[in-house]
Coordinates of C-alpha atoms and ligand atoms in Angstrom, one line a residue:
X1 CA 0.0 0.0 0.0
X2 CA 3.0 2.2 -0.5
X3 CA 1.9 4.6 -3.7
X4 CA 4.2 7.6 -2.3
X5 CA 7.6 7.5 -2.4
X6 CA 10.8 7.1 -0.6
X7 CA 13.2 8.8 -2.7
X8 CA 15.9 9.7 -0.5
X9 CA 19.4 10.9 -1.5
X10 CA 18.4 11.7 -5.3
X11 CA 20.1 14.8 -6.9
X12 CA 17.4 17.2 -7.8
X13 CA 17.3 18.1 -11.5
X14 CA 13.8 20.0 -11.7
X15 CA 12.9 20.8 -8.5
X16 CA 9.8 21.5 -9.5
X17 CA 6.3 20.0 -7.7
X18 CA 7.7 17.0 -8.0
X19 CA 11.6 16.7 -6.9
X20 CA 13.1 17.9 -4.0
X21 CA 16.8 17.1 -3.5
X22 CA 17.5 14.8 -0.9
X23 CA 13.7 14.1 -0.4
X24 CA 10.8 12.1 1.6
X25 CA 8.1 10.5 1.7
X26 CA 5.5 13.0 0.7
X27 CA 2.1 12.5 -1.3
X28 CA -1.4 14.3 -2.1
X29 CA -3.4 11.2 -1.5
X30 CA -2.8 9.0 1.7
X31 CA -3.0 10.6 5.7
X32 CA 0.7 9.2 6.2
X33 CA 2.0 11.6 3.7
X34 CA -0.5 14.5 2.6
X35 CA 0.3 17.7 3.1
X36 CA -0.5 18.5 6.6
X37 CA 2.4 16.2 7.1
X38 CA 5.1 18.4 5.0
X39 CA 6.0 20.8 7.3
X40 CA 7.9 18.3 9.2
X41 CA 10.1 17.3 5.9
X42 CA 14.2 18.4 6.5
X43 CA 14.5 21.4 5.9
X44 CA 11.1 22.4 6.6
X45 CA 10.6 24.7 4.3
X46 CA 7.4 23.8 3.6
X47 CA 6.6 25.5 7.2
X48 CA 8.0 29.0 6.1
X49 CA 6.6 32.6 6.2
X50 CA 6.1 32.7 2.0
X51 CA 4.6 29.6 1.1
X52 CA 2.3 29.0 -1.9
X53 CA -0.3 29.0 -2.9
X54 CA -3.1 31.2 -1.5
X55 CA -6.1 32.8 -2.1
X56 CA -6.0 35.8 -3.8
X57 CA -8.2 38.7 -2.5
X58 CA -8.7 40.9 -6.0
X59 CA -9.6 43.9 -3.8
X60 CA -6.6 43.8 -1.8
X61 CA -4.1 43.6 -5.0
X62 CA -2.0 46.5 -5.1
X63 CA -1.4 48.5 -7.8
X64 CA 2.0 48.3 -9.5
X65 CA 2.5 50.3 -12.3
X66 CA 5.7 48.2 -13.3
X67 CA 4.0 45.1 -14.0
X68 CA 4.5 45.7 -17.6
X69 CA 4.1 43.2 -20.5
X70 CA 6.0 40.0 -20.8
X71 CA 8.3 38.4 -23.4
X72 CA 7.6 35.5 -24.4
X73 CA 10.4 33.6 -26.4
X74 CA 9.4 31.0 -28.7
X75 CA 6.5 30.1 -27.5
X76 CA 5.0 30.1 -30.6
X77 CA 7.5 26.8 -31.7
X78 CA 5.4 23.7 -32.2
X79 CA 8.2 21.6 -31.3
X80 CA 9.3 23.4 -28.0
X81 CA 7.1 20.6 -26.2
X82 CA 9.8 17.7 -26.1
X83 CA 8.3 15.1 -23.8
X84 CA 5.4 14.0 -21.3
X85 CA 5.7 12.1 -18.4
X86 CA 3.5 10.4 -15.4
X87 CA 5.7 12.0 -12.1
X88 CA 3.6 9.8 -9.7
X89 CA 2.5 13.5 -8.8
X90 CA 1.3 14.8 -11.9
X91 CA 1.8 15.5 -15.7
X92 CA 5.1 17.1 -16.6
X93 CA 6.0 18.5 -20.1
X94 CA 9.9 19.1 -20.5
X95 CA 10.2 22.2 -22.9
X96 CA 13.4 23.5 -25.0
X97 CA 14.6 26.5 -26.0
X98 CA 11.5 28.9 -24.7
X99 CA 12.4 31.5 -22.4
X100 CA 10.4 34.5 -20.8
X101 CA 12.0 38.3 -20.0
X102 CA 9.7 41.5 -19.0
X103 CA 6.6 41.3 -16.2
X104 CA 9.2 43.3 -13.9
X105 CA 11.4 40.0 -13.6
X106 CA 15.2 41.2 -13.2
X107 CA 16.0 38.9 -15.6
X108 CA 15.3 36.8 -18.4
X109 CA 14.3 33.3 -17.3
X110 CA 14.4 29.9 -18.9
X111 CA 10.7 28.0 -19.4
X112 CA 11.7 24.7 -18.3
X113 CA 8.5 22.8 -17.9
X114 CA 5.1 22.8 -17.6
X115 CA 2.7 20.7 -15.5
X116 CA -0.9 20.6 -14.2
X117 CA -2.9 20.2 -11.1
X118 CA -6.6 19.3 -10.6
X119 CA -9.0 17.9 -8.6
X120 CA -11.6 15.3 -9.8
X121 CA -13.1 15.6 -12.7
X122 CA -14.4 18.9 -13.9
X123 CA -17.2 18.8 -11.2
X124 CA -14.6 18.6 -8.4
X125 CA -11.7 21.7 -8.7
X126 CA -8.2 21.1 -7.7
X127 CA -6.5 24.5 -9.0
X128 CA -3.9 25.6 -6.7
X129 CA -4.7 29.3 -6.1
X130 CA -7.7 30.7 -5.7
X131 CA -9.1 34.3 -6.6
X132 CA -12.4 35.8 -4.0
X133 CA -12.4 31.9 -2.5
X134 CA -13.0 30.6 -6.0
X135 CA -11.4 27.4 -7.2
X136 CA -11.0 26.7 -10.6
X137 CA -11.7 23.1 -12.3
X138 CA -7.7 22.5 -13.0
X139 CA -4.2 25.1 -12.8
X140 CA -1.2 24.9 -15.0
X141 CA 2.1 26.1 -14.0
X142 CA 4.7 27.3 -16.1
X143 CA 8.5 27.0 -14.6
X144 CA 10.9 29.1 -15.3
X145 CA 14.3 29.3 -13.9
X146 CA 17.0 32.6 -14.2
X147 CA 18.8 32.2 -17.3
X148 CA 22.0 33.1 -15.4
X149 CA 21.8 29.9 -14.1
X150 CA 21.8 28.0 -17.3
X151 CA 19.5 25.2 -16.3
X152 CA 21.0 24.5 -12.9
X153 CA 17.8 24.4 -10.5
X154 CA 19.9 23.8 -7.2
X155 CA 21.1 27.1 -7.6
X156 CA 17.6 28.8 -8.8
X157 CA 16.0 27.5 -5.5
X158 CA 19.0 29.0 -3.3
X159 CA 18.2 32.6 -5.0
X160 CA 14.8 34.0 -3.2
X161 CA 13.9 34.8 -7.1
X162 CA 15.4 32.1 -8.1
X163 CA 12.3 30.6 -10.2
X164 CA 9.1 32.4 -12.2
X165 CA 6.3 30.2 -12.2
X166 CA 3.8 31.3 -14.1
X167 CA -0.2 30.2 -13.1
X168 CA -2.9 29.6 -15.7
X169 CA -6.4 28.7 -14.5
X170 CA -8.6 26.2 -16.2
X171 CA -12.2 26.1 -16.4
X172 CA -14.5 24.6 -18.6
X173 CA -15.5 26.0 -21.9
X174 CA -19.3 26.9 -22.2
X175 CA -21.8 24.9 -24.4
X176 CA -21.7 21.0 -25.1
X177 CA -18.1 21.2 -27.0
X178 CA -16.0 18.1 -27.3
X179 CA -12.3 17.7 -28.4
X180 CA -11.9 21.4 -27.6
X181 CA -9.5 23.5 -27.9
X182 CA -7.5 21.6 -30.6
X183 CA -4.3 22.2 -28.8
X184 CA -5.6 20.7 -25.3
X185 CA -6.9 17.6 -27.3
X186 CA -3.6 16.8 -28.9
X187 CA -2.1 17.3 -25.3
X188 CA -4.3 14.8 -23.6
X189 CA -4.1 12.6 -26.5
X190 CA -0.6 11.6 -24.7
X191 CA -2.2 11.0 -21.2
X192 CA -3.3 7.0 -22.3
X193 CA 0.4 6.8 -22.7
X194 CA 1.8 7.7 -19.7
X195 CA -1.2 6.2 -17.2
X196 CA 1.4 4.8 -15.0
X197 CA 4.4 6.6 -12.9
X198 CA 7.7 6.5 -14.8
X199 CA 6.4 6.4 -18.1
X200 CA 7.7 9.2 -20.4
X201 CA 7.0 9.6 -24.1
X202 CA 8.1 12.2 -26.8
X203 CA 6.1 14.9 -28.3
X204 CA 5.4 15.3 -31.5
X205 CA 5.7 18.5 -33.4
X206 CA 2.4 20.1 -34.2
X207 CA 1.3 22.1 -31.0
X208 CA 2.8 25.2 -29.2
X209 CA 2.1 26.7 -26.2
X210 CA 0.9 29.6 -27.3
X211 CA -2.3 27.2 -28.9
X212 CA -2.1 25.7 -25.3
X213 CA -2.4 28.9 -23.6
X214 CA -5.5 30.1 -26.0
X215 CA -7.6 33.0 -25.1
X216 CA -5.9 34.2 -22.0
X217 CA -4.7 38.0 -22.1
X218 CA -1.1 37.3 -20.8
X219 CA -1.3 41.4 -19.9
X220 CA -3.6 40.7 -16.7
X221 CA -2.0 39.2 -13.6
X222 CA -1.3 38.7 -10.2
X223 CA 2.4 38.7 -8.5
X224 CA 3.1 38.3 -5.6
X225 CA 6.7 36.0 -3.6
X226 CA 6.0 32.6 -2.9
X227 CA 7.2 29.0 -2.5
X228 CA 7.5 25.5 -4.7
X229 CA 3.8 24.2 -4.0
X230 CA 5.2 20.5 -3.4
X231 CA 8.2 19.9 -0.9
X232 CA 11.0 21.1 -0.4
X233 CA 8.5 24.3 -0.8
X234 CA 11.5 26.5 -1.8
X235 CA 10.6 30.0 -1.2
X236 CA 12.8 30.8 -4.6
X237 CA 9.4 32.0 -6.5
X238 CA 8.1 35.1 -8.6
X239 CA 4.2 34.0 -8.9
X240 CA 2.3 35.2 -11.4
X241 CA -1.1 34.6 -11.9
X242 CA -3.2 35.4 -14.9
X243 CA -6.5 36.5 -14.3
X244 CA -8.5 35.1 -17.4
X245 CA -8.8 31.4 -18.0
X246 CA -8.1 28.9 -20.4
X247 CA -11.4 27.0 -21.8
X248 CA -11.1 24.0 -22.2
X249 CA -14.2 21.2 -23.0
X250 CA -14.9 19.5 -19.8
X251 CA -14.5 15.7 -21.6
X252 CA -10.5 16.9 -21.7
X253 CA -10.4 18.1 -18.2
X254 CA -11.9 15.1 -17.2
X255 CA -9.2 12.7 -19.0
X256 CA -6.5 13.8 -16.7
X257 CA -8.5 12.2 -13.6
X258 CA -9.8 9.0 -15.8
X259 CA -6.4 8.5 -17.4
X260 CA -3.7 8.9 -14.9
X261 CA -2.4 6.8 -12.3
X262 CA -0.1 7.6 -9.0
X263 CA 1.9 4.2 -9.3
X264 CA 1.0 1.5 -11.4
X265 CA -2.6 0.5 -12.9
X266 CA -3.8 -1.0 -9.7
X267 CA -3.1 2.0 -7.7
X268 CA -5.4 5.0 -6.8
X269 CA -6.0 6.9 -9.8
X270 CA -4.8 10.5 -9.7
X271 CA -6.8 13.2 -8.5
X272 CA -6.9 15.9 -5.9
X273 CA -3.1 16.5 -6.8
X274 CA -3.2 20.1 -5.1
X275 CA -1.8 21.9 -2.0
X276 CA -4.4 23.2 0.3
X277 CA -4.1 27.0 1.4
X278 CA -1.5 29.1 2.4
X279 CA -1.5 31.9 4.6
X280 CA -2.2 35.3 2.5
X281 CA 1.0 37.4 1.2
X282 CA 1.1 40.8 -0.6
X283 CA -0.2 40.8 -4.1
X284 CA 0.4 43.2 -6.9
X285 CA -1.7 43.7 -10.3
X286 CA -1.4 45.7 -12.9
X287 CA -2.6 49.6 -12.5
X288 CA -5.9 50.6 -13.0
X289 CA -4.5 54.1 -14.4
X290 CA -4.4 53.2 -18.1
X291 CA -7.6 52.1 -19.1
X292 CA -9.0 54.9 -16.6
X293 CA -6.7 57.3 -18.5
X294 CA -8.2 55.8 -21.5
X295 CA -11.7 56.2 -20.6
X296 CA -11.2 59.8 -20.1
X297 CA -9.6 60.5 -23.2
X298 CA -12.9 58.6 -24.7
X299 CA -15.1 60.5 -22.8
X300 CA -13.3 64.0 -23.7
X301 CA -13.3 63.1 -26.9
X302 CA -17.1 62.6 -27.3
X303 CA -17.3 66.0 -24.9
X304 CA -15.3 67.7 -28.1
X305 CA -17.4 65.8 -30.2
X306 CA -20.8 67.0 -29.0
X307 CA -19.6 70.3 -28.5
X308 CA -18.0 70.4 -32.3
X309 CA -20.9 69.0 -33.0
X310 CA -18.9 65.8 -34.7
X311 CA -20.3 63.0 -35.8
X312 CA -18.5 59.0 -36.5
X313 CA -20.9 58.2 -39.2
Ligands
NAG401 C1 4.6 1.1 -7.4 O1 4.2 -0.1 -8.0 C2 5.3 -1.0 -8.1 C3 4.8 -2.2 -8.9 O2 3.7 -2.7 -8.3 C4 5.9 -1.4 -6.8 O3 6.9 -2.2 -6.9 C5 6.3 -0.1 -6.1 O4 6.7 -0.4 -4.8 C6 5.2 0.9 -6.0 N1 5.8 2.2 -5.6 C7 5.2 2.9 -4.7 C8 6.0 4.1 -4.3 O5 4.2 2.6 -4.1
NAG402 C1 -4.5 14.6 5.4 O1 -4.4 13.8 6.4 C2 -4.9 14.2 7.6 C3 -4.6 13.2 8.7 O2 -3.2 13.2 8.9 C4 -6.4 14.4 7.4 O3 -7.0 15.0 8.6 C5 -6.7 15.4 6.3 O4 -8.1 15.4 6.0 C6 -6.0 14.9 5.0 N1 -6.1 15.9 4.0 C7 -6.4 15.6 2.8 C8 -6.5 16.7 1.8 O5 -6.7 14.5 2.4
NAG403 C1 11.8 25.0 -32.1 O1 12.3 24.2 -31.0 C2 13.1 23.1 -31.4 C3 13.4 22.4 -30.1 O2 14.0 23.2 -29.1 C4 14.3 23.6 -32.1 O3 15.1 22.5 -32.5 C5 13.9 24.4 -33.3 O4 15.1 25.0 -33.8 C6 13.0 25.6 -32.8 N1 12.5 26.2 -34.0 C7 12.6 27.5 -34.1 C8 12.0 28.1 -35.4 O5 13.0 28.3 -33.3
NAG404 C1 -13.7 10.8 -8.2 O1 -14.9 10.8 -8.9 C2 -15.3 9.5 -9.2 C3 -16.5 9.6 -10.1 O2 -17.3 10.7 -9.8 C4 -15.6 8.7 -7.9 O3 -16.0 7.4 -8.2 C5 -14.3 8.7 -7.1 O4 -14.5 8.0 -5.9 C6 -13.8 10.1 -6.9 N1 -12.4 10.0 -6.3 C7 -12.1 10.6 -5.2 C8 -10.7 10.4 -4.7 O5 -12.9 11.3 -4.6
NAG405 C1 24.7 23.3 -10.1 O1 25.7 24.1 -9.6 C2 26.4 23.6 -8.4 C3 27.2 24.8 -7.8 O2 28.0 25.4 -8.9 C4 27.2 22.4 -8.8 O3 27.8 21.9 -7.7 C5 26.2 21.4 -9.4 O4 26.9 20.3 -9.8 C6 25.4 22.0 -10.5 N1 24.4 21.0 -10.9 C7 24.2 20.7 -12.1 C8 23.1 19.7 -12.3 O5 24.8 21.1 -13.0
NAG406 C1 -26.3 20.7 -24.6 O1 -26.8 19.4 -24.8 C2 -28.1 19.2 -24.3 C3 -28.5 17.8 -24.3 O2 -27.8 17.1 -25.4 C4 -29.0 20.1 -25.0 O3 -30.3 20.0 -24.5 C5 -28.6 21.6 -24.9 O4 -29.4 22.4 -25.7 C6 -27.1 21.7 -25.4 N1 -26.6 23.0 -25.0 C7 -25.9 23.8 -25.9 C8 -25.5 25.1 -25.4 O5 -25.6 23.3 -27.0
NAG407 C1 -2.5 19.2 -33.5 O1 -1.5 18.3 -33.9 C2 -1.5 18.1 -35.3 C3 -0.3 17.1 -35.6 O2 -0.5 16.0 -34.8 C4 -1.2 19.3 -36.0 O3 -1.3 19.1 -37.4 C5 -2.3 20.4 -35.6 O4 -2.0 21.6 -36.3 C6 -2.3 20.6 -34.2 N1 -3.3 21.5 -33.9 C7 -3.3 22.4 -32.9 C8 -4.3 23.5 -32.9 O5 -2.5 22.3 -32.0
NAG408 C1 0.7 6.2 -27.5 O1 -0.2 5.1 -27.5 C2 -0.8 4.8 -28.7 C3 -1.8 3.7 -28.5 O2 -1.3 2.7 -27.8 C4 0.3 4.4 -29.7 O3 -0.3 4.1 -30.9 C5 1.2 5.5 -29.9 O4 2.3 5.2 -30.7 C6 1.8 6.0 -28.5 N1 2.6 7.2 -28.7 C7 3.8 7.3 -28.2 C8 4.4 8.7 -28.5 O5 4.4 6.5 -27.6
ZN409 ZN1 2.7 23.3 -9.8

């Protein structure tokens, strides 16, 4: 009855949610090893003052006028997405060659990997954060580590900035749409080959992530200084949130808890793979100013107008 794992003394090469150098025991699913039992991992981390994730309070967001546009490098390559693989935790994609800059980070960073969380099933969300106490049906998470550090993750979760994750909500597209987007249904179409923990299989080309990331306004976000969500719960992390979802038909976001399995295919299948709530930290969002600058120039303008007596027609 062992699903989580024992993994002690292995060198950490993505620390991400699912690797944490010289790491224990820890799981989503079983009492033993859930995460009311992290705090008490070596080096307790997981126990700090900026852990992630929490619950955003949209009213409380500051505004910070230098939470300007990001860079995103490559992401429109539909071969950047090199592999898929069952973690025993979730699904990881390894990426190559896409990198992010701008979204006042002091640096550029390297986009590592991506990989998901969720709960059960569309009907039961598993997103990590949460905006006004709402949880959404599934989250993605971008990593992205300094470019400085060339790939070297041991070094990027000694730096308090060392890593940029970046948060996408899911939630399920409206109507009675199947197969839907495209993008998410070549995605998934991988999951039946990694059901089991271990199992990795390439990518093929065809799919970027900017077709993953469909419909989202990348210029709307939240920031705020946080921690890995999975131990060691590094507190090496730029958050940033976006704001607007990805759809996605609900037959897709219900593969990943049909499909995928902790260990092997008599083991618990794999849902609820999400850390519960933090306590709350500052967060940041972009500044009202420029669309309420904007909506005063509009408005003076049809002042002029009336008073010139213009018309659009
Ligand atoms: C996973 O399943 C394999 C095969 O049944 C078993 O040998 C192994 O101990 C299991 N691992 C965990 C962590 O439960
Ligand atoms: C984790 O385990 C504790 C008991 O150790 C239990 O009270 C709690 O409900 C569990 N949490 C989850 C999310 O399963
Ligand atoms: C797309 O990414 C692949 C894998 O990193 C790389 O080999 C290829 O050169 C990239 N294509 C472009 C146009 O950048
Ligand atoms: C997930 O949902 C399925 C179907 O609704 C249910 O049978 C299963 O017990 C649920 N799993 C968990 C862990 O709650
Ligand atoms: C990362 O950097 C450290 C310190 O320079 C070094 O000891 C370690 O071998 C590097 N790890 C990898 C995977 O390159
Ligand atoms: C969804 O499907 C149901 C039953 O098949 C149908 O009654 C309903 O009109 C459909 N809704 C939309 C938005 O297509
Ligand atoms: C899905 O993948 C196929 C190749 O398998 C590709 O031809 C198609 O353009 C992809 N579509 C999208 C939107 O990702
Ligand atoms: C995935 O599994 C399908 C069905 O078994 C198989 O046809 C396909 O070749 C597999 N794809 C990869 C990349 O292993
Ligand atoms: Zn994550």
């Amino acid at each position: 009855m062992e699903w989580f794992k024992v993994v002690a003394f292995v060198v950490c090469v993505l620390p991400t949610a699912h690797c944490a150098s010289d790491s224990i025991a820890w799981c989503y699913h079983l009492p033993s090893c859930n995460d009311t039992t992290w705090p008490s991992i070596p080096p307790h981390y997981c126990s700090g003052s900026r852990q992630s994730p929490i619950d955003i309070v949209s009213a409380s967001a500051t505004p910070n006028d230098k939470l300007t546009e990001f860079t995103f490098f490559k992401y429109d390559n539909t071969s950047a997405m090199t592999s898929i693989e069952n973690t025993g935790d979730t699904v990881k994609v390894t990426l190559s060659g896409v990198k992010i800059s701008g979204g006042d980070l002091s640096e550029q960073y390297d986009s590592l990997q991506f990989h998901l969380h969720w709960g059960n099933g569309s009907s039961v969300p598993g997103s990590e954060h949460t905006v006004d106490g709402k949880r959404y049906p599934m989250e993605l998470h971008i990593v992205n580590s300094k470019s400085s550090y060339n790939g070297n993750t041991s070094l990027a979760v000694k730096d308090s900035t060392g890593l940029a994750a970046l948060g996408f909500f899911i939630e399920v597209m409206p109507g009675n749409s199947t197969g839907q987007p495209q993008s998410w249904r070549n995605l998934t179409s991988y999951l039946a080959n990694v059901t089991q923990k271990g199992q990795k299989v390439s990518i093929a080309a065809g799919f970027s992530l900017d077709d993953l990331l469909v419909g989202v306004d990348r210029t709307k976000y939240y920031r705020y200084l946080g921690s890995l969500t999975t131990p060691a719960c590094n507190e090496a992390v730029v958050w940033t949130v976006f704001k607007e979802p990805i759809k996605v038909s609900k037959d897709l976001i219900d593969l990943f808890s049909t499909t995928l399995h902790f260990n092997d295919s008599m083991s618990p299948l794999m849902t609820n793979v999400y850390r519960s709530l933090q306590p709350a930290q500052k967060v940041w969002t972009q500044s009202i100013k420029a669309s309420a600058s904007t909506t005063c120039f509009s408005l003076g303008l049809l002042l002029l107008s009336l008073t010139l007596g213009w018309s659009w027609s």
